[in-house]
PDB file of C-alpha atoms in Angstrom:
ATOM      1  CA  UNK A 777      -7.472 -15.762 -12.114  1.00  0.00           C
ATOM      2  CA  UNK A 778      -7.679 -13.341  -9.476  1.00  0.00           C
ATOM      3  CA  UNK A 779      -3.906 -12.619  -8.041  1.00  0.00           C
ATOM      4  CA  UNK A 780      -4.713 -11.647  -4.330  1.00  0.00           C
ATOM      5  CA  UNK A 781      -8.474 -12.106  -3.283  1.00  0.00           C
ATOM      6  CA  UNK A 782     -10.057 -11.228  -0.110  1.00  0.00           C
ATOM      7  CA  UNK A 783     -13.706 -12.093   1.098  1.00  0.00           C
ATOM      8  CA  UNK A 784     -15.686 -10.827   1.869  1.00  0.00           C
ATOM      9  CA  UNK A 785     -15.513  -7.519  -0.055  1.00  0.00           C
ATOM     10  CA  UNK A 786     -17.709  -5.242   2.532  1.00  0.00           C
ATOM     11  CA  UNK A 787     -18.495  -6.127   6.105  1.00  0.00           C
ATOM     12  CA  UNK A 788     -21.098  -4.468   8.236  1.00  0.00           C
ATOM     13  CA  UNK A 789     -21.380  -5.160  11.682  1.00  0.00           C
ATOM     14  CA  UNK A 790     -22.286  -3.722  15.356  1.00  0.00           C
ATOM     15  CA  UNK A 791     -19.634  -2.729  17.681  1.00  0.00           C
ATOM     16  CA  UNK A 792     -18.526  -5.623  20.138  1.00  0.00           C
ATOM     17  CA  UNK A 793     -19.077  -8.258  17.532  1.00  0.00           C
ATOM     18  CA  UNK A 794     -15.961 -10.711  16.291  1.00  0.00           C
ATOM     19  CA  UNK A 795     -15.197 -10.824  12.382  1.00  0.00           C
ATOM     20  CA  UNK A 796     -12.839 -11.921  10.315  1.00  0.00           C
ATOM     21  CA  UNK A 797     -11.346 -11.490   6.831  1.00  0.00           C
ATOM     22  CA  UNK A 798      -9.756 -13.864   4.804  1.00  0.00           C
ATOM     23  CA  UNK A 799      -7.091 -13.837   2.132  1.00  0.00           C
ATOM     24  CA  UNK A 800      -5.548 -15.951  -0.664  1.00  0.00           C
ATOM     25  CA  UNK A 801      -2.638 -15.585  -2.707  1.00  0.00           C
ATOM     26  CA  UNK A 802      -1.921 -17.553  -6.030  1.00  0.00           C
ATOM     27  CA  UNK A 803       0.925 -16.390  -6.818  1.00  0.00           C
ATOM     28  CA  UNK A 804       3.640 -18.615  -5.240  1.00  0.00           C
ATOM     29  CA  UNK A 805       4.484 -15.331  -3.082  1.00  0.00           C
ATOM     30  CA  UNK A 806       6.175 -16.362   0.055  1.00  0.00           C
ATOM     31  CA  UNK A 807       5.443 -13.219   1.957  1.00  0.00           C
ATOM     32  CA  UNK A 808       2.101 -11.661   2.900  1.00  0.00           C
ATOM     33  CA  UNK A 809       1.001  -8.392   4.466  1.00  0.00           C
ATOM     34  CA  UNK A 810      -2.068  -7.351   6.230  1.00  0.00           C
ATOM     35  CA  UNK A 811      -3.065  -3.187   5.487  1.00  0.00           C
ATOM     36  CA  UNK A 812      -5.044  -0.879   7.244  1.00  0.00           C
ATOM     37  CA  UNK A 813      -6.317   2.769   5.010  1.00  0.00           C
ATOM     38  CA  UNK A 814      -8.267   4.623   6.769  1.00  0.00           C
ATOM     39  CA  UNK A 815     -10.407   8.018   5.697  1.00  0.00           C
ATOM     40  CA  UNK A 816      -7.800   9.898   4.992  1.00  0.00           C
ATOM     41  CA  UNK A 817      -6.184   7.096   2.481  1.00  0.00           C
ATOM     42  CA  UNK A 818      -3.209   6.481   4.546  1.00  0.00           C
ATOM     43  CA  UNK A 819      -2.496   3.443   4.405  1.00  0.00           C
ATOM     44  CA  UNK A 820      -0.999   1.705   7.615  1.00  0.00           C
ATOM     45  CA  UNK A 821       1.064  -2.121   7.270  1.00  0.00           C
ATOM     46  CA  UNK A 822      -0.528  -3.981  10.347  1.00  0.00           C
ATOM     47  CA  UNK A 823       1.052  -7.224  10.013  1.00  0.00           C
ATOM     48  CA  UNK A 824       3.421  -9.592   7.962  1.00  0.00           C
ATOM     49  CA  UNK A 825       4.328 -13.012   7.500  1.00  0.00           C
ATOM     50  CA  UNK A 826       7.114 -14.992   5.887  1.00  0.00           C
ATOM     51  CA  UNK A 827       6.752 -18.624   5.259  1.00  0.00           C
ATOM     52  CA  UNK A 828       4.154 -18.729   7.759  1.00  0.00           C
ATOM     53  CA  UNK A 829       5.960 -16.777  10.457  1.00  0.00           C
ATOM     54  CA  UNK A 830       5.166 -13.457  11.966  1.00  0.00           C
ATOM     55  CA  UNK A 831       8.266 -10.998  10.502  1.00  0.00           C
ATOM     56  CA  UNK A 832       6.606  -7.776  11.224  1.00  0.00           C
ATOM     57  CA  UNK A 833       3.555  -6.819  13.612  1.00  0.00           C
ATOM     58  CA  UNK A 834       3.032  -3.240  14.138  1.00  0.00           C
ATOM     59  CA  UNK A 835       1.762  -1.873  17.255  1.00  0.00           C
ATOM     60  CA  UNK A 836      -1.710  -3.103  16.499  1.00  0.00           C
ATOM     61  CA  UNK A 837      -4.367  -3.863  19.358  1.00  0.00           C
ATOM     62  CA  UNK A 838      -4.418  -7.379  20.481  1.00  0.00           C
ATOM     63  CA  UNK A 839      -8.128  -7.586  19.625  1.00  0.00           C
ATOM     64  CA  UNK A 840      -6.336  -8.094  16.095  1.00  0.00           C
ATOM     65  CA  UNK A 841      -5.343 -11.671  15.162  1.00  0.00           C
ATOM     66  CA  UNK A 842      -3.356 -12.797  12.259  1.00  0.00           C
ATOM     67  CA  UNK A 843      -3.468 -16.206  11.065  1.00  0.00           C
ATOM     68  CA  UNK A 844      -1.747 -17.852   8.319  1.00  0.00           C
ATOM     69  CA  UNK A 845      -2.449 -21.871   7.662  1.00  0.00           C
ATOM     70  CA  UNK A 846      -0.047 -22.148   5.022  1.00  0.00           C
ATOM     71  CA  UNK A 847       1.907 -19.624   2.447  1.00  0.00           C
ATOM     72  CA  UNK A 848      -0.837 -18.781   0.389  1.00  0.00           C
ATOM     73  CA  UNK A 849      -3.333 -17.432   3.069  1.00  0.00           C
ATOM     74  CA  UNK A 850      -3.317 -15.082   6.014  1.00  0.00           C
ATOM     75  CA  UNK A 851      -6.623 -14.394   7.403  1.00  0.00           C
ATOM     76  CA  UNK A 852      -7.183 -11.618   9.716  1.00  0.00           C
ATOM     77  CA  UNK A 853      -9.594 -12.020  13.057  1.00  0.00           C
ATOM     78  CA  UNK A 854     -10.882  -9.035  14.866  1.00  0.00           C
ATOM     79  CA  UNK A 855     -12.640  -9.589  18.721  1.00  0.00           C
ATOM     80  CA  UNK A 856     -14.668  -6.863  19.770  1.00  0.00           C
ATOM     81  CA  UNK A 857     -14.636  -4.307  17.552  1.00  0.00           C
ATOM     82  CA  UNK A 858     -14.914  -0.925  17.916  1.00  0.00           C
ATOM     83  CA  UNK A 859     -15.771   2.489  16.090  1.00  0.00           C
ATOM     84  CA  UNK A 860     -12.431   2.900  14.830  1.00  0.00           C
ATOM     85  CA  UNK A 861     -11.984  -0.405  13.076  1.00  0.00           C
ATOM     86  CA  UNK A 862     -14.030   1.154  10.224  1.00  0.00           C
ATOM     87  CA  UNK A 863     -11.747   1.581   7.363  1.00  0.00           C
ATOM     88  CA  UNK A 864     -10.588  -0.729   3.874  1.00  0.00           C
ATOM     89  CA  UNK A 865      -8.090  -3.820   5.156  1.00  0.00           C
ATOM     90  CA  UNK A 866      -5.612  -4.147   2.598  1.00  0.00           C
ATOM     91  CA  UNK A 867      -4.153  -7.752   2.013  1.00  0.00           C
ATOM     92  CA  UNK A 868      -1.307  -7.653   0.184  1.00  0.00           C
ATOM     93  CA  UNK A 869       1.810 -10.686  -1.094  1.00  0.00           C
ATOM     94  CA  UNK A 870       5.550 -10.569  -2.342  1.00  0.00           C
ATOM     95  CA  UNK A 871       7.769 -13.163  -3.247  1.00  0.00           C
ATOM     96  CA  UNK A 872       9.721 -12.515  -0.466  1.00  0.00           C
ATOM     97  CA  UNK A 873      10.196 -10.023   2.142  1.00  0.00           C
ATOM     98  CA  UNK A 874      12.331  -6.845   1.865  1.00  0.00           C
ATOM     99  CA  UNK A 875      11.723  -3.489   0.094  1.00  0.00           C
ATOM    100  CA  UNK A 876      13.076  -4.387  -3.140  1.00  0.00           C
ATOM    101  CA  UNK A 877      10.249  -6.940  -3.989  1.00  0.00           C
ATOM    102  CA  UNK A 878       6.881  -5.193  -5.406  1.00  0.00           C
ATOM    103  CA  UNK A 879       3.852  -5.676  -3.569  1.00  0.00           C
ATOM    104  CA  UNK A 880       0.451  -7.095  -5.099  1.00  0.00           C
ATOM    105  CA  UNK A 881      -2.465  -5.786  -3.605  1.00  0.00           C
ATOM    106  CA  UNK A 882      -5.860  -7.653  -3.073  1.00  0.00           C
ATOM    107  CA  UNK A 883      -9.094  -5.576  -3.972  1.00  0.00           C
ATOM    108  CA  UNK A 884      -9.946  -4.464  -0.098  1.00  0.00           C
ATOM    109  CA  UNK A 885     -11.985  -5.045   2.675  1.00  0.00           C
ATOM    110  CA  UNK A 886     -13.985  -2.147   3.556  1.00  0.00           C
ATOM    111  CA  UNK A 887     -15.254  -2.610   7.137  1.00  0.00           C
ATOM    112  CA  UNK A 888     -18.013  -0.394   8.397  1.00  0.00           C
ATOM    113  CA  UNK A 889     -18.715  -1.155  12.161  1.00  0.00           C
ATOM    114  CA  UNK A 890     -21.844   0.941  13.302  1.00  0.00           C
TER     115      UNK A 890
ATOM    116  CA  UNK B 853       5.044   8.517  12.374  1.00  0.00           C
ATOM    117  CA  UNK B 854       4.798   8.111   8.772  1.00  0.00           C
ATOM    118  CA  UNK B 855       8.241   7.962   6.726  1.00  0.00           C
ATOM    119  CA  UNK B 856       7.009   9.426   3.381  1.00  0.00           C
ATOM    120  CA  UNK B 857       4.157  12.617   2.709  1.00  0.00           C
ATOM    121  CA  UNK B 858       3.513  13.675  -0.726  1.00  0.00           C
ATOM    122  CA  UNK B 859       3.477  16.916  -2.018  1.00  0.00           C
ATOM    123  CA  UNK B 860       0.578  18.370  -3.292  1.00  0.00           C
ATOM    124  CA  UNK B 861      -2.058  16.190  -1.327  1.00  0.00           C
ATOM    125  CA  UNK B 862      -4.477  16.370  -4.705  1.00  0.00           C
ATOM    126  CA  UNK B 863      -3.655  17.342  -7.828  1.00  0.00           C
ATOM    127  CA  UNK B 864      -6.372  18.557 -10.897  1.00  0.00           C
ATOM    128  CA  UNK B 865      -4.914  18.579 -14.098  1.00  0.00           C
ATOM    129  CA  UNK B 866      -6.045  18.773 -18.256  1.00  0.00           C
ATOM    130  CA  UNK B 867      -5.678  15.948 -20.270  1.00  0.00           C
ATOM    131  CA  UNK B 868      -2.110  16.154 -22.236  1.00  0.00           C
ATOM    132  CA  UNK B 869      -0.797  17.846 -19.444  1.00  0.00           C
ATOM    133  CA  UNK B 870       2.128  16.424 -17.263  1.00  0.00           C
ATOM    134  CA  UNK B 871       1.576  15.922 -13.774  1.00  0.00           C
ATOM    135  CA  UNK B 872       3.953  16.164 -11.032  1.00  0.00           C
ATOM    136  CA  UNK B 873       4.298  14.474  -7.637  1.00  0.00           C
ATOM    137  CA  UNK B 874       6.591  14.811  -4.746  1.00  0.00           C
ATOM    138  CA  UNK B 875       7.489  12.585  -2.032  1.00  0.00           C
ATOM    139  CA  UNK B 876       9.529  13.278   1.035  1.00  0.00           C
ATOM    140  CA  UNK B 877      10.991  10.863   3.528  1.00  0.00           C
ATOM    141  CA  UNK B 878      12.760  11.027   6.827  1.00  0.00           C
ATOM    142  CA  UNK B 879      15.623   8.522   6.906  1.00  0.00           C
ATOM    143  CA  UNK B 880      17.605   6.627   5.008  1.00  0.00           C
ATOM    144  CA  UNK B 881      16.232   4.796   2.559  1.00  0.00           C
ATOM    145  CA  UNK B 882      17.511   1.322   0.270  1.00  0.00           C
ATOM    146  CA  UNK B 883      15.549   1.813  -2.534  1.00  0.00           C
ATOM    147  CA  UNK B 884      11.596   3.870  -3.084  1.00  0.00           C
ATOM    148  CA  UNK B 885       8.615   2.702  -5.140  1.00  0.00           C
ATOM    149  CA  UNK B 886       5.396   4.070  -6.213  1.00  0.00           C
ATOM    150  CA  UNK B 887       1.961   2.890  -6.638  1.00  0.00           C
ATOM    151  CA  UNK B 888      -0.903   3.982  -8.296  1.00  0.00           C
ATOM    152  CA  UNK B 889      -4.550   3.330  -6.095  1.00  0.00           C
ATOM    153  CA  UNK B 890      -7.647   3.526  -9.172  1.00  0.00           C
ATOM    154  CA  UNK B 891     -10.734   4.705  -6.732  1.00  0.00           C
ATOM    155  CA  UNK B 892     -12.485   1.542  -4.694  1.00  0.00           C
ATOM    156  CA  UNK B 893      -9.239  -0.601  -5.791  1.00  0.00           C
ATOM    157  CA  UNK B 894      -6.155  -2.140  -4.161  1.00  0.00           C
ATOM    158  CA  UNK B 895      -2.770  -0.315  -4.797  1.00  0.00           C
ATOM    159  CA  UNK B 896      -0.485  -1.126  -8.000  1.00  0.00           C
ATOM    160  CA  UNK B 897       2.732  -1.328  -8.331  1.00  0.00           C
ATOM    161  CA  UNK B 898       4.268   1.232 -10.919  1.00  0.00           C
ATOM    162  CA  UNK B 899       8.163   1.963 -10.764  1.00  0.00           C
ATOM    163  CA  UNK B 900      11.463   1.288  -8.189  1.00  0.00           C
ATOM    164  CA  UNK B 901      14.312   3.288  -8.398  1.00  0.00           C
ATOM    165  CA  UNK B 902      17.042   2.207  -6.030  1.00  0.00           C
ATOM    166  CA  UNK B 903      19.010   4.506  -3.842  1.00  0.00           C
ATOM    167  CA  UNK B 904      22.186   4.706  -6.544  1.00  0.00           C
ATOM    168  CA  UNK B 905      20.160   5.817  -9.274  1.00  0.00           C
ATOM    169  CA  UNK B 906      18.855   9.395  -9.835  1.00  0.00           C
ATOM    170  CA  UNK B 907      16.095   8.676 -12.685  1.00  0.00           C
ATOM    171  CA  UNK B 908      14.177   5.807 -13.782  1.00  0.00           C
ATOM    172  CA  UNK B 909      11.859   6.211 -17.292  1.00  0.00           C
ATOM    173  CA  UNK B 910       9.280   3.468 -17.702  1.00  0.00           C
ATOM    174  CA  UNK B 911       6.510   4.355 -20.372  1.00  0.00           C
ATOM    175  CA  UNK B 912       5.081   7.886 -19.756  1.00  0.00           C
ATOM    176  CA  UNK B 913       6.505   7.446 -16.196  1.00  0.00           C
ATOM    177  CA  UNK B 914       9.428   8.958 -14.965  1.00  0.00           C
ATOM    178  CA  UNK B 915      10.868   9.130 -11.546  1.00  0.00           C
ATOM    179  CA  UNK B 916      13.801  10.360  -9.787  1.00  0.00           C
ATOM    180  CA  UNK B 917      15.636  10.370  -6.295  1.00  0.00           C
ATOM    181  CA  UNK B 918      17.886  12.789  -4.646  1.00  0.00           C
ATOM    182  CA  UNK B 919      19.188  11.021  -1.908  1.00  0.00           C
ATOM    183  CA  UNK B 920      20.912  14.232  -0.474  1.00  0.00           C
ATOM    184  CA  UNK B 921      17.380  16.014   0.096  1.00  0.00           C
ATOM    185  CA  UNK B 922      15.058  12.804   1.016  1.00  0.00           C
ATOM    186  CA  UNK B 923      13.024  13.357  -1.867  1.00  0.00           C
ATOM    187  CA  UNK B 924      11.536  11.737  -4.963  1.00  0.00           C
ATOM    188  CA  UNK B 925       9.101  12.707  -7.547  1.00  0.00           C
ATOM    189  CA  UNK B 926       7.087  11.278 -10.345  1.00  0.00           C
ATOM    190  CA  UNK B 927       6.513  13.116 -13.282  1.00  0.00           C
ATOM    191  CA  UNK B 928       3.235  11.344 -15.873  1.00  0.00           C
ATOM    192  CA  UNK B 929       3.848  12.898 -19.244  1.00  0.00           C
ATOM    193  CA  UNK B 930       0.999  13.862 -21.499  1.00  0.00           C
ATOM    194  CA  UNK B 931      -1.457  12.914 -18.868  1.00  0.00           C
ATOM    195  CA  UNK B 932      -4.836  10.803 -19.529  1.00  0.00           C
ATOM    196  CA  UNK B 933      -8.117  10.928 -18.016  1.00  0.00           C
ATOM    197  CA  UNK B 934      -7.197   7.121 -16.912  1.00  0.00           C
ATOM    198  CA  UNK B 935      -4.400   8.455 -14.889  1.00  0.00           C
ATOM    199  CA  UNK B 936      -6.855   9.512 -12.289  1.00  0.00           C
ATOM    200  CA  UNK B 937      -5.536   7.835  -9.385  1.00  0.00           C
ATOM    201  CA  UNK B 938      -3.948   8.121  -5.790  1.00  0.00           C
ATOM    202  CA  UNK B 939      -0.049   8.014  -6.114  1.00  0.00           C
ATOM    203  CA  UNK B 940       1.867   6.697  -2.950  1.00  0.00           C
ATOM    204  CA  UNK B 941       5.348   6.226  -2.754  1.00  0.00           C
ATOM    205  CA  UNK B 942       6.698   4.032  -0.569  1.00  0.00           C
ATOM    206  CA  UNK B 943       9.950   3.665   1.459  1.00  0.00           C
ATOM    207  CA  UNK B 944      12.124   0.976   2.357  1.00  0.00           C
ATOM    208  CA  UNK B 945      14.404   1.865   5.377  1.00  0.00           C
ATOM    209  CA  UNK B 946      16.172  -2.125   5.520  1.00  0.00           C
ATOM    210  CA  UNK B 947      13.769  -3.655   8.198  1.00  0.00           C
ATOM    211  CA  UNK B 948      12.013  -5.564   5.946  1.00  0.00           C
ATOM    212  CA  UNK B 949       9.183  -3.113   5.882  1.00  0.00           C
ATOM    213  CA  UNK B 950       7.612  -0.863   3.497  1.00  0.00           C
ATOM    214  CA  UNK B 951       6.624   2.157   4.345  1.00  0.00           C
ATOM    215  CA  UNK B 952       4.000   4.112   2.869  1.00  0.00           C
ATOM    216  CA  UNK B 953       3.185   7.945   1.920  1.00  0.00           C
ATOM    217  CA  UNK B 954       0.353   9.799   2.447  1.00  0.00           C
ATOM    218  CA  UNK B 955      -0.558   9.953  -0.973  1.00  0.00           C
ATOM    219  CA  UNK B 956      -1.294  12.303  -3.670  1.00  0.00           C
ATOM    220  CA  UNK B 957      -5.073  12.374  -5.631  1.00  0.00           C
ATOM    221  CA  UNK B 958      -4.437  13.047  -9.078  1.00  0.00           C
ATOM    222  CA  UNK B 959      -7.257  13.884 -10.939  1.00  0.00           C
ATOM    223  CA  UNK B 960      -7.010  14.242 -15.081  1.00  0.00           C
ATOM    224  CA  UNK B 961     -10.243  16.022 -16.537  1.00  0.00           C
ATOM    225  CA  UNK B 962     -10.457  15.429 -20.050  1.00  0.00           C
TER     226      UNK B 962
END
């Protein structure tokens, strides 16, 4: 069983349009993380819950949503999106939040607007 | 701005050989990890060492942290061409945030 899966896997789309990206966790984690990695690999934390609550939200656009219906999912919605969206959206989970827990990565979004 | 940069930014290596990393950071740190990104994949997690220890082994793997200089590295021992990877280290300052480095591409050639 797959740890941390996101769908959809690629996502093309035209600029303007609204998309989102969804992630699941079966691991029991109670902590999940949203990642942006652009061109250049670096890889950028965007957002992060706790037990369903917003701990950490980077200075992100507001055209970027999180969403998290319960523990084990945090989807991410994106309104009008532009050029520079394009990059691979990391979800990630821990058991808990803090810097001593390991991270467990999903397998990437990769988001090409045109 | 970012809290950790490797050092090199890509690495090309023969098989057997041992490959070193670097990672720098800016401020103080509770403990540092590093992960290992395979090409098209999501990042793994490989070691921790905490901010009172100075070396960590784990398998071929061996890391160490001088707290005094901001800096860690992570030395693979008798390399493999399945090492090819990005290695990241990460940083965690106490804000319940991890911070990533820039990253280093190793690449093994067998």
């Amino acid at each position: 069983d797959t740890a941390v899966s996101q769908t959809p896997k690629y996502l093309v789309t035209q600029m303007g349009n609204d998309k989102s990206i969804k992630c699941e966790q079966n691991l029991g984690h109670d902590t999940m993380y949203w990642y942006k990695q652009d061109s250049k690999k670096f890889l950028k934390i965007m957002f992060s819950y706790n037990n369903k609550e917003l701990i950490i939200n980077e200075t992100v656009p507001n055209r970027f949503s999180p969403k998290s219906p319960d523990k084990a999912h945090l989807n991410l919605h994106i309104n009008s999106l532009e050029l520079g969206d394009s990059a691979v959206y990391f979800c990630a989970s821990s058991l808990s939040a803090g810097g001593l827990e390991t991270q467990y990565f999903g397998p990437g979004t990769r988001l090409l607007v045109l | 701005s970012q809290q950790g940069e490797e050092d090199p930014q890509a690495l090309s290596i023969q098989e057997g050989e041992n490959a070193t990393m670097n990672c720098s950071y800016k401020t103080s740190i509770n403990n540092l990890q590093w992960y290992r990104q395979n090409s098209g994949r999501g990042l793994v997690h490989l070691i921790l060492i905490r901010s009172n220890e100075r070396e960590k082994h784990s398998g071929r793997l061996r890391v160490t942290l001088d707290t005094s200089k901001k800096s860690s590295s992570l030395l693979i021992t008798a390399s493999r061409a399945a090492d090819t990877a990005s290695y990241f280290c990460a940083t965690d300052p106490g804000y319940q945030k991890v911070t990533f480095g820039t990253g280093t591409k190793l690449q093994v050639i067998p």
